[in-house]
Short mmCIF file of C-alpha atoms and ligand atoms in Angstrom, two decimals:
data_model
loop_
_atom_site.label_atom_id
_atom_site.label_comp_id
_atom_site.label_asym_id
_atom_site.label_seq_id
_atom_site.Cartn_x
_atom_site.Cartn_y
_atom_site.Cartn_z
CA MET U 176 -23.63 0.48 -1.41
CA ASP U 177 -22.18 -0.22 -4.86
CA LEU U 178 -18.43 -0.83 -4.72
CA THR U 179 -17.89 -1.46 -8.47
CA TYR U 180 -16.00 1.34 -10.47
CA THR U 181 -18.18 3.23 -13.00
CA ALA U 182 -17.01 3.76 -16.58
CA ALA U 183 -15.92 7.31 -15.56
CA ASP U 184 -13.81 5.94 -12.74
CA LEU U 185 -12.16 3.53 -15.04
CA ALA U 186 -11.41 6.25 -17.50
CA PHE U 187 -9.96 8.31 -14.69
CA ARG U 188 -7.78 5.30 -13.71
CA ASP U 189 -6.36 5.19 -17.27
CA THR U 190 -5.59 8.89 -17.17
CA VAL U 191 -3.72 8.40 -13.83
CA ARG U 192 -1.81 5.38 -15.15
CA ALA U 193 -0.78 7.32 -18.23
CA PHE U 194 0.45 10.22 -16.01
CA LEU U 195 2.46 7.80 -13.75
CA ASP U 196 3.90 5.95 -16.76
CA ALA U 197 5.08 9.26 -18.25
CA ASN U 198 6.28 10.97 -15.13
CA LEU U 199 7.47 8.64 -12.48
CA PRO U 200 11.29 8.68 -12.72
CA SER U 201 12.59 5.07 -12.99
CA ASP U 202 15.31 5.59 -10.34
CA LEU U 203 12.59 6.60 -7.76
CA GLN U 204 10.45 3.64 -8.82
CA LYS U 205 13.27 1.32 -8.36
CA LYS U 206 14.05 2.57 -4.88
CA VAL U 207 10.47 2.29 -3.70
CA ARG U 208 9.78 -1.14 -5.19
CA ASN U 209 12.97 -2.55 -3.79
CA HIS U 210 12.58 -1.17 -0.28
CA LEU U 211 15.58 1.13 -0.58
CA ARG U 212 16.04 4.28 1.43
CA LEU U 213 14.67 7.61 0.07
CA SER U 214 16.63 10.90 0.42
CA ARG U 215 15.13 14.26 1.18
CA GLN U 216 15.63 15.13 -2.49
CA ASP U 217 13.74 11.96 -3.65
CA TYR U 218 10.68 13.07 -1.71
CA VAL U 219 10.68 16.66 -2.75
CA ARG U 220 11.44 15.65 -6.33
CA TRP U 221 8.35 13.53 -6.59
CA HIS U 222 6.16 15.91 -4.65
CA GLN U 223 7.04 18.69 -7.06
CA ILE U 224 6.38 16.58 -10.12
CA VAL U 225 2.94 15.85 -8.78
CA ALA U 226 2.35 19.47 -7.83
CA ARG U 227 3.12 20.65 -11.38
CA GLN U 228 0.31 18.45 -12.49
CA GLY U 229 -1.91 20.01 -9.81
CA TRP U 230 -2.49 16.71 -7.96
CA SER U 231 -0.31 17.04 -4.82
CA ALA U 232 -3.29 17.60 -2.47
CA PRO U 233 -6.27 15.75 -3.92
CA ALA U 234 -8.36 16.02 -0.74
CA TRP U 235 -8.05 19.73 -0.37
CA PRO U 236 -10.97 22.06 -1.50
CA VAL U 237 -10.44 23.26 -4.88
CA GLU U 238 -10.14 26.90 -3.72
CA TYR U 239 -6.85 26.03 -2.03
CA GLY U 240 -5.43 23.89 -4.85
CA GLY U 241 -7.27 20.58 -4.43
CA THR U 242 -8.35 18.61 -7.45
CA GLY U 243 -12.16 18.34 -6.90
CA TRP U 244 -11.87 14.56 -7.31
CA THR U 245 -14.55 12.32 -5.72
CA PRO U 246 -13.47 10.10 -2.81
CA THR U 247 -13.43 7.14 -5.18
CA GLN U 248 -11.15 8.99 -7.55
CA ARG U 249 -8.81 9.88 -4.72
CA HIS U 250 -8.78 6.23 -3.71
CA ILE U 251 -7.92 5.24 -7.31
CA TRP U 252 -5.08 7.84 -7.34
CA GLU U 253 -3.54 6.46 -4.14
CA GLU U 254 -3.96 2.93 -5.30
CA GLU U 255 -2.26 3.67 -8.61
CA CYS U 256 0.56 5.49 -6.97
CA ALA U 257 1.10 2.55 -4.63
CA ARG U 258 0.85 0.03 -7.51
CA SER U 259 3.42 1.94 -9.58
CA GLY U 260 5.85 2.46 -6.65
CA THR U 261 5.87 6.27 -6.21
CA PRO U 262 7.61 7.78 -3.21
CA PRO U 263 4.88 8.81 -0.70
CA ILE U 264 3.73 12.41 -0.51
CA LEU U 265 4.70 12.90 3.08
CA PRO U 266 1.63 13.56 5.32
CA PHE U 267 2.90 16.14 7.73
CA GLY U 268 2.20 19.15 5.44
CA VAL U 269 -0.51 18.08 3.00
CA ASN U 270 -2.60 15.86 5.20
CA MET U 271 -1.85 16.99 8.76
CA VAL U 272 -1.05 20.69 9.22
CA ALA U 273 -2.81 21.96 6.15
CA PRO U 274 -6.41 20.82 7.15
CA VAL U 275 -5.76 22.47 10.47
CA ILE U 276 -4.60 25.72 8.93
CA MET U 277 -7.71 25.61 6.51
CA ALA U 278 -10.10 25.02 9.37
CA PHE U 279 -8.69 27.09 12.18
CA GLY U 280 -5.89 29.39 10.76
CA ASN U 281 -6.37 33.01 9.71
CA GLU U 282 -6.33 34.31 6.06
CA ALA U 283 -2.72 35.50 6.31
CA GLN U 284 -1.65 31.97 7.46
CA LYS U 285 -3.74 30.33 4.76
CA ALA U 286 -2.23 32.60 2.10
CA HIS U 287 1.35 32.00 3.20
CA TYR U 288 1.56 28.40 4.16
CA LEU U 289 -0.98 26.50 1.89
CA PRO U 290 0.68 27.22 -1.50
CA ARG U 291 4.10 26.33 0.00
CA ILE U 292 2.68 23.01 1.39
CA LEU U 293 1.08 22.34 -2.05
CA ASN U 294 4.53 22.71 -3.70
CA CYS U 295 6.62 21.20 -0.90
CA ASP U 296 8.57 24.49 -0.56
CA ASP U 297 8.55 23.88 3.15
CA TRP U 298 9.20 20.41 4.68
CA TRP U 299 6.95 19.97 7.80
CA CYS U 300 7.42 17.79 10.79
CA GLN U 301 5.09 16.97 13.70
CA GLY U 302 5.94 18.08 17.23
CA TYR U 303 3.35 16.36 19.36
CA SER U 304 5.00 13.61 21.45
CA GLU U 305 7.33 14.29 24.36
CA PRO U 306 9.11 12.01 26.72
CA GLY U 307 6.33 10.63 29.02
CA SER U 308 3.67 12.34 26.86
CA GLY U 309 2.80 9.94 23.99
CA SER U 310 -0.48 8.16 24.65
CA ASP U 311 -1.11 10.64 27.35
CA LEU U 312 -0.42 13.48 24.95
CA ALA U 313 -2.43 16.15 26.95
CA SER U 314 0.18 15.84 29.73
CA LEU U 315 2.77 17.47 27.49
CA LYS U 316 5.20 19.90 29.19
CA THR U 317 6.88 22.04 26.53
CA THR U 318 5.84 25.61 27.46
CA ALA U 319 5.18 28.71 25.43
CA GLU U 320 5.28 31.88 27.46
CA ARG U 321 3.87 35.07 25.96
CA ALA U 322 6.49 37.92 25.94
CA GLY U 323 5.06 40.89 24.00
CA ASP U 324 4.68 39.90 20.31
CA HIS U 325 6.49 36.63 20.86
CA TYR U 326 6.20 33.34 22.58
CA ILE U 327 9.24 31.94 24.29
CA VAL U 328 9.26 28.13 23.87
CA ASN U 329 11.13 25.74 26.16
CA GLY U 330 11.03 21.91 26.28
CA GLN U 331 11.49 18.70 24.25
CA LYS U 332 9.70 16.82 21.55
CA THR U 333 10.54 13.29 20.72
CA TRP U 334 10.05 10.75 17.87
CA THR U 335 9.90 13.55 15.48
CA THR U 336 9.84 11.97 12.07
CA LEU U 337 12.39 13.29 9.53
CA ALA U 338 12.82 16.51 11.54
CA GLN U 339 16.52 16.48 10.29
CA HIS U 340 15.07 17.66 6.95
CA ALA U 341 12.39 20.05 8.20
CA ASP U 342 11.89 23.72 7.59
CA MET U 343 8.84 23.93 9.77
CA ILE U 344 7.44 22.10 12.82
CA PHE U 345 3.89 22.26 14.11
CA CYS U 346 3.93 21.93 17.82
CA LEU U 347 1.53 21.54 20.71
CA VAL U 348 2.76 23.72 23.64
CA ARG U 349 1.51 24.43 27.10
CA THR U 350 0.30 28.06 27.45
CA ASP U 351 -1.60 27.65 30.77
CA SER U 352 -0.65 25.19 33.39
CA THR U 353 -3.34 26.38 35.98
CA VAL U 354 -6.30 24.73 34.10
CA ARG U 355 -7.34 21.26 33.20
CA LYS U 356 -4.45 19.78 31.06
CA GLN U 357 -6.46 19.62 27.81
CA GLU U 358 -7.50 23.34 28.24
CA GLY U 359 -3.95 24.89 28.49
CA ILE U 360 -2.56 23.69 25.08
CA SER U 361 -1.91 25.86 22.08
CA PHE U 362 -0.95 24.98 18.46
CA LEU U 363 2.18 26.84 17.21
CA LEU U 364 4.03 26.81 13.91
CA ILE U 365 7.76 27.16 14.43
CA ASP U 366 10.49 27.76 11.90
CA MET U 367 13.11 25.13 12.43
CA LYS U 368 15.92 27.63 11.73
CA THR U 369 15.03 29.68 14.85
CA PRO U 370 17.96 29.92 17.25
CA GLY U 371 17.61 27.63 20.30
CA ILE U 372 16.35 24.53 18.32
CA THR U 373 18.58 21.44 18.42
CA VAL U 374 17.71 18.18 16.44
CA ARG U 375 19.29 14.98 17.77
CA PRO U 376 18.99 11.74 15.82
CA ILE U 377 17.37 8.57 17.20
CA ILE U 378 18.70 5.58 15.29
CA MET U 379 15.99 2.95 14.88
CA LEU U 380 16.19 -0.92 14.90
CA ASP U 381 16.98 -0.95 11.16
CA GLU U 382 19.84 1.46 11.77
CA ASP U 383 18.09 4.22 9.88
CA HIS U 384 17.84 7.85 10.93
CA GLU U 385 14.02 8.37 10.60
CA VAL U 386 13.17 9.96 14.02
CA ASN U 387 14.65 12.60 16.20
CA GLU U 388 14.55 14.37 19.52
CA VAL U 389 13.96 18.09 19.09
CA PHE U 390 15.02 20.49 21.94
CA PHE U 391 13.64 24.10 22.42
CA ASP U 392 15.81 26.37 24.42
CA ASN U 393 14.27 29.93 24.76
CA VAL U 394 13.07 29.76 21.20
CA LYS U 395 11.36 32.98 20.10
CA VAL U 396 8.24 32.43 18.02
CA PRO U 397 6.19 35.29 16.72
CA VAL U 398 2.55 35.50 17.97
CA GLN U 399 1.27 35.42 14.46
CA ASN U 400 2.42 31.79 14.29
CA LEU U 401 -0.38 30.66 16.71
CA ILE U 402 -3.17 28.79 15.13
CA GLY U 403 -6.62 29.78 16.19
CA GLN U 404 -7.10 30.78 19.76
CA GLU U 405 -4.64 30.36 22.61
CA ASN U 406 -5.47 27.35 24.82
CA LYS U 407 -7.72 25.76 22.15
CA GLY U 408 -4.94 23.72 20.59
CA TRP U 409 -6.25 20.36 21.87
CA THR U 410 -9.34 20.71 19.69
CA TYR U 411 -7.15 21.32 16.64
CA ALA U 412 -4.76 18.54 17.62
CA LYS U 413 -7.59 15.89 17.73
CA TYR U 414 -8.97 17.17 14.35
CA LEU U 415 -5.41 16.54 12.83
CA LEU U 416 -5.14 13.03 14.35
CA GLY U 417 -8.20 11.73 12.52
CA HIS U 418 -6.49 12.73 9.29
CA GLU U 419 -3.23 11.13 10.36
CA ARG U 420 -4.91 7.75 11.19
CA THR U 421 -6.84 7.42 7.98
CA GLY U 422 -3.61 7.93 6.01
CA ILE U 423 -1.70 5.17 7.90
CA THR U 424 -4.06 2.43 6.56
CA ALA U 425 -2.00 2.22 3.31
CA VAL U 426 -4.13 -0.34 1.53
CA GLY U 427 -2.56 0.37 -1.92
CA ARG U 428 0.95 -0.10 -0.59
CA SER U 429 -0.08 -3.37 1.15
CA LYS U 430 -1.46 -4.61 -2.17
CA ARG U 431 1.83 -3.97 -3.88
CA GLU U 432 3.67 -5.67 -1.01
CA LEU U 433 1.41 -8.62 -1.25
CA LEU U 434 2.40 -8.98 -4.92
CA PHE U 435 6.05 -8.80 -3.88
CA LEU U 436 5.52 -11.42 -1.24
CA LYS U 437 3.99 -13.75 -3.67
CA LYS U 438 6.84 -13.16 -6.11
CA ILE U 439 9.56 -14.00 -3.63
CA ALA U 440 7.54 -16.96 -2.30
CA ALA U 441 7.49 -18.22 -5.91
CA GLU U 442 11.19 -17.74 -6.31
CA HIS U 443 12.42 -19.33 -3.01
CA TYR U 444 12.38 -23.01 -2.45
CA LYS U 445 11.64 -25.28 0.52
CA HIS U 446 12.11 -29.00 0.23
CA GLY U 447 12.73 -28.67 -3.55
CA LYS U 448 9.40 -26.85 -4.18
CA PRO U 449 8.62 -23.03 -4.36
CA LEU U 450 7.36 -21.85 -0.99
CA MET U 451 4.21 -20.60 -2.73
CA GLN U 452 3.26 -24.24 -3.35
CA ASP U 453 3.65 -25.20 0.32
CA PRO U 454 0.07 -25.67 1.54
CA VAL U 455 0.71 -24.11 5.03
CA PHE U 456 2.52 -21.06 3.69
CA SER U 457 0.07 -20.42 0.84
CA ALA U 458 -2.75 -20.63 3.40
CA LYS U 459 -1.05 -17.87 5.39
CA ILE U 460 -0.87 -15.72 2.24
CA ALA U 461 -4.52 -16.44 1.41
CA SER U 462 -5.70 -15.43 4.86
CA LEU U 463 -3.72 -12.21 4.69
CA GLU U 464 -5.08 -11.49 1.28
CA ILE U 465 -8.63 -11.93 2.55
CA ASP U 466 -7.98 -9.62 5.46
CA LEU U 467 -6.64 -6.99 3.02
CA MET U 468 -9.56 -7.29 0.69
CA ALA U 469 -11.89 -6.83 3.72
CA LEU U 470 -9.95 -3.71 4.85
CA GLU U 471 -10.06 -2.24 1.31
CA THR U 472 -13.88 -2.64 1.36
CA THR U 473 -14.03 -1.05 4.78
CA VAL U 474 -11.86 1.92 3.56
CA LEU U 475 -14.21 2.35 0.57
CA ARG U 476 -17.24 2.34 2.90
CA VAL U 477 -15.56 4.95 5.14
CA ILE U 478 -14.38 7.29 2.30
CA THR U 479 -17.69 7.32 0.53
CA ARG U 480 -19.38 8.36 3.73
CA GLU U 481 -16.66 10.86 4.81
CA SER U 482 -17.45 14.51 4.34
CA HIS U 483 -14.18 16.07 5.37
CA ALA U 484 -13.24 15.20 8.91
CA PRO U 485 -12.62 11.47 9.64
CA GLY U 486 -14.32 10.18 12.76
CA PRO U 487 -13.48 7.39 15.19
CA GLU U 488 -13.77 4.78 12.40
CA ALA U 489 -10.22 6.08 11.47
CA SER U 490 -9.00 4.21 14.52
CA MET U 491 -10.44 0.92 13.07
CA LEU U 492 -8.55 1.42 9.78
CA LYS U 493 -5.33 2.30 11.61
CA VAL U 494 -5.43 -0.85 13.67
CA ARG U 495 -6.16 -3.18 10.82
CA GLY U 496 -4.02 -1.42 8.31
CA SER U 497 -0.97 -1.46 10.58
CA GLU U 498 -1.50 -5.18 11.56
CA ILE U 499 -1.66 -6.14 7.88
CA GLN U 500 1.51 -4.16 7.08
CA GLN U 501 3.36 -5.90 9.87
CA GLN U 502 2.12 -9.36 8.92
CA LEU U 503 3.37 -8.79 5.35
CA THR U 504 6.89 -8.01 6.56
CA GLU U 505 6.75 -11.05 8.84
CA LEU U 506 5.92 -13.37 5.96
CA MET U 507 8.59 -11.87 3.83
CA VAL U 508 11.18 -12.66 6.47
CA GLU U 509 9.70 -16.15 6.82
CA VAL U 510 10.17 -16.71 3.03
CA LEU U 511 13.83 -15.82 3.18
CA GLY U 512 14.73 -17.26 6.56
CA PRO U 513 18.50 -16.59 7.25
CA GLY U 514 18.67 -15.09 3.76
CA ALA U 515 17.14 -11.93 5.18
CA LEU U 516 19.86 -11.48 7.71
CA PRO U 517 22.79 -9.86 5.85
CA PHE U 518 22.58 -6.04 6.17
CA ASP U 519 23.90 -4.04 3.39
CA THR U 520 23.77 -0.27 4.06
CA ASP U 521 25.50 0.66 0.87
CA TYR U 522 22.86 -1.02 -1.25
CA LEU U 523 20.09 0.32 0.98
CA GLU U 524 21.39 3.82 0.42
CA GLY U 525 21.84 3.48 -3.35
CA LYS U 526 25.66 3.56 -3.07
CA ALA U 527 25.93 0.05 -4.61
CA ASP U 528 23.85 -1.21 -7.56
CA HIS U 529 23.46 -4.68 -6.08
CA ALA U 530 23.39 -6.29 -2.62
CA VAL U 531 26.72 -7.78 -1.55
CA THR U 532 24.93 -11.26 -1.12
CA GLY U 533 23.65 -11.14 -4.80
CA ASP U 534 20.03 -11.32 -3.57
CA ASP U 535 18.79 -7.74 -4.13
CA ALA U 536 15.17 -8.62 -3.02
CA ALA U 537 16.31 -10.07 0.32
CA ALA U 538 18.79 -7.43 1.44
CA PRO U 539 16.42 -4.81 2.75
CA LEU U 540 13.83 -7.13 4.22
CA ALA U 541 15.11 -7.57 7.73
CA GLY U 542 15.37 -3.84 8.09
CA TYR U 543 11.90 -3.50 6.60
CA TYR U 544 10.46 -5.92 9.07
CA PHE U 545 12.24 -4.13 12.08
CA ASN U 546 11.20 -0.77 10.74
CA TYR U 547 7.53 -1.69 10.43
CA ARG U 548 7.17 -2.52 14.18
CA LYS U 549 6.60 1.28 14.28
CA THR U 550 3.20 1.12 12.61
CA SER U 551 1.37 -0.18 15.63
CA ILE U 552 2.93 2.55 17.76
CA TYR U 553 2.86 5.73 15.74
CA GLY U 554 -0.32 7.73 14.96
CA GLY U 555 -1.44 6.67 18.53
CA SER U 556 -0.63 3.14 19.56
CA ASN U 557 -3.05 0.32 18.59
CA GLU U 558 -4.04 -0.18 22.25
CA ILE U 559 -5.13 3.46 22.43
CA GLN U 560 -7.04 3.01 19.14
CA LYS U 561 -8.86 0.07 20.64
CA ASN U 562 -9.83 2.17 23.57
CA ILE U 563 -11.26 4.73 21.26
CA ILE U 564 -13.20 2.09 19.36
CA THR U 565 -14.72 0.58 22.59
CA GLN U 566 -15.69 4.02 23.86
CA MET U 567 -16.71 5.89 20.68
CA ILE U 568 -17.98 3.29 18.23
CA LEU U 569 -19.20 0.51 20.55
CA GLY U 570 -20.29 2.79 23.34
CA LEU U 571 -18.87 0.62 26.15
C1 LIG Z 746 8.61 5.55 14.11
C2 LIG Z 746 7.76 6.48 14.93
C3 LIG Z 746 7.55 7.77 14.41
C4 LIG Z 746 6.88 8.72 15.12
N1 LIG Z 746 6.78 9.98 14.66
C5 LIG Z 746 6.21 10.88 15.37
C6 LIG Z 746 6.13 12.23 14.95
O1 LIG Z 746 6.64 12.61 13.79
N2 LIG Z 746 5.68 13.28 15.77
C7 LIG Z 746 5.10 12.93 17.03
O2 LIG Z 746 4.70 13.85 17.71
N3 LIG Z 746 5.19 11.71 17.49
C8 LIG Z 746 5.67 10.60 16.69
N4 LIG Z 746 5.74 9.35 17.20
C9 LIG Z 746 5.35 9.15 18.55
C10 LIG Z 746 4.08 8.24 18.79
O3 LIG Z 746 2.97 8.99 18.38
C11 LIG Z 746 4.13 7.76 20.09
O4 LIG Z 746 5.23 6.86 20.23
C12 LIG Z 746 2.79 6.96 20.53
O5 LIG Z 746 1.87 7.89 20.61
C13 LIG Z 746 2.99 6.13 21.87
O6 LIG Z 746 3.45 6.91 22.81
P1 LIG Z 746 4.78 6.48 23.67
O7 LIG Z 746 5.88 6.16 22.75
O8 LIG Z 746 4.96 7.63 24.62
O9 LIG Z 746 4.32 5.18 24.42
P2 LIG Z 746 3.48 5.13 25.82
O10 LIG Z 746 2.32 6.07 25.76
O11 LIG Z 746 4.45 5.26 27.02
O12 LIG Z 746 2.92 3.64 25.68
C14 LIG Z 746 3.65 2.50 26.03
C15 LIG Z 746 2.82 1.27 25.91
O13 LIG Z 746 1.69 1.36 26.81
C16 LIG Z 746 0.44 1.22 26.05
N5 LIG Z 746 -0.51 2.12 26.72
C17 LIG Z 746 -0.36 3.41 27.12
N6 LIG Z 746 -1.49 3.89 27.63
C18 LIG Z 746 -2.49 2.92 27.57
C19 LIG Z 746 -3.83 2.86 27.89
N7 LIG Z 746 -4.46 3.86 28.42
N8 LIG Z 746 -4.43 1.62 27.67
C20 LIG Z 746 -3.79 0.63 27.06
N9 LIG Z 746 -2.47 0.66 26.73
C21 LIG Z 746 -1.73 1.77 26.98
C22 LIG Z 746 0.77 1.68 24.69
O14 LIG Z 746 -0.07 1.13 23.79
C23 LIG Z 746 2.17 1.11 24.47
O15 LIG Z 746 2.13 -0.21 24.09
C24 LIG Z 746 6.45 8.44 16.41
C25 LIG Z 746 6.59 7.12 16.96
C26 LIG Z 746 7.36 6.22 16.19
C27 LIG Z 746 7.62 4.82 16.88
#
């Protein structure tokens, strides 16, 4: 296959760059490039700027508001966003629940939810994992019992990313416990304002509030919020996970972070010389850069073959993408050594213009390193992805 960009692709890239130059607010760009924390408003603001341009869901079919871009153009868009330092368009609506609604939802659900997802009118979160049901997701215990035109939902979800901001949650719930565990699961859309829902923060290693426990206590959910057929939710859940794993690869962001790593390695000295000139350290960077180039090529091979639903190769991308993201944070901390240790919440949250240590680049990096331990766990842990690769790709 030919991996060089055509003249049309290069012209498209210029268009994207011009849009980003003109529309990405500098305060958001500063936060992203400097690893500072983003607020709910930051995410929504950027999503809605992109939505006004009609580009918030490039992979969607045009009839629902997609762009009609080729896979290569979508890759260029993602790469340019990452290069510029845009906030991410969060995946829970656009890339996770929306493809499920398109593929398995009814016309009323499509008409109601898809335009709202496109414009980020609703903030979505993902209610899959439960205590004891992460890797073994099909063992989930949250129940939904039919009572007339409602389901009554009881149970607990956990690790629910940014649920504290959410308007809606898509949930896997058990609707039949008498059959094989995969066959008794349904896919429900639940309004987070419904009485009986409690969101409790889980504070992570970097002291940030990114994940939550979500409790359901006799929560009444209208039957029209069921996606597809009752007890077929496992099929829909697996369809969604392929989309989640492809998104986690984050090659564009890793390329930006590699540049950042090189920059700090050029600015920090060891034995009187910039670390970048240390042969052992520069060999580590070179090795990581080669891995990243190889991953990018693999991503391009996958996306040019992909029709709509990603297959088991998404697991490969997830494993390598997450490993590279973690290695980048490890090398950043190695550059800074003890300089990475001071923890400055005011600077991270934008309440102070500069880090109290005077080293703005260094202040967020220990938190970033700790935060990114998550990438080999979420979206299905890397060990589970390796099981999928051995079974479904290698046929072992
Ligand atoms: C930051 C973060 C955000 C998350 N966000 C969400 C979210 O928004 N919504 C949501 O639903 N979930 C979310 N998750 C949950 C995530 O999907 C689960 O943590 C993940 O699937 C692992 O499940 P677990 O935590 O229950 O670990 P377990 O399944 O208990 O696994 C523990 C360890 O055992 C290993 N292991 C388990 N089974 C096997 C096996 N068969 N073979 C080999 N090794 C195995 C695992 O790899 C892991 O190392 C998030 C997790 C994190 C860390």
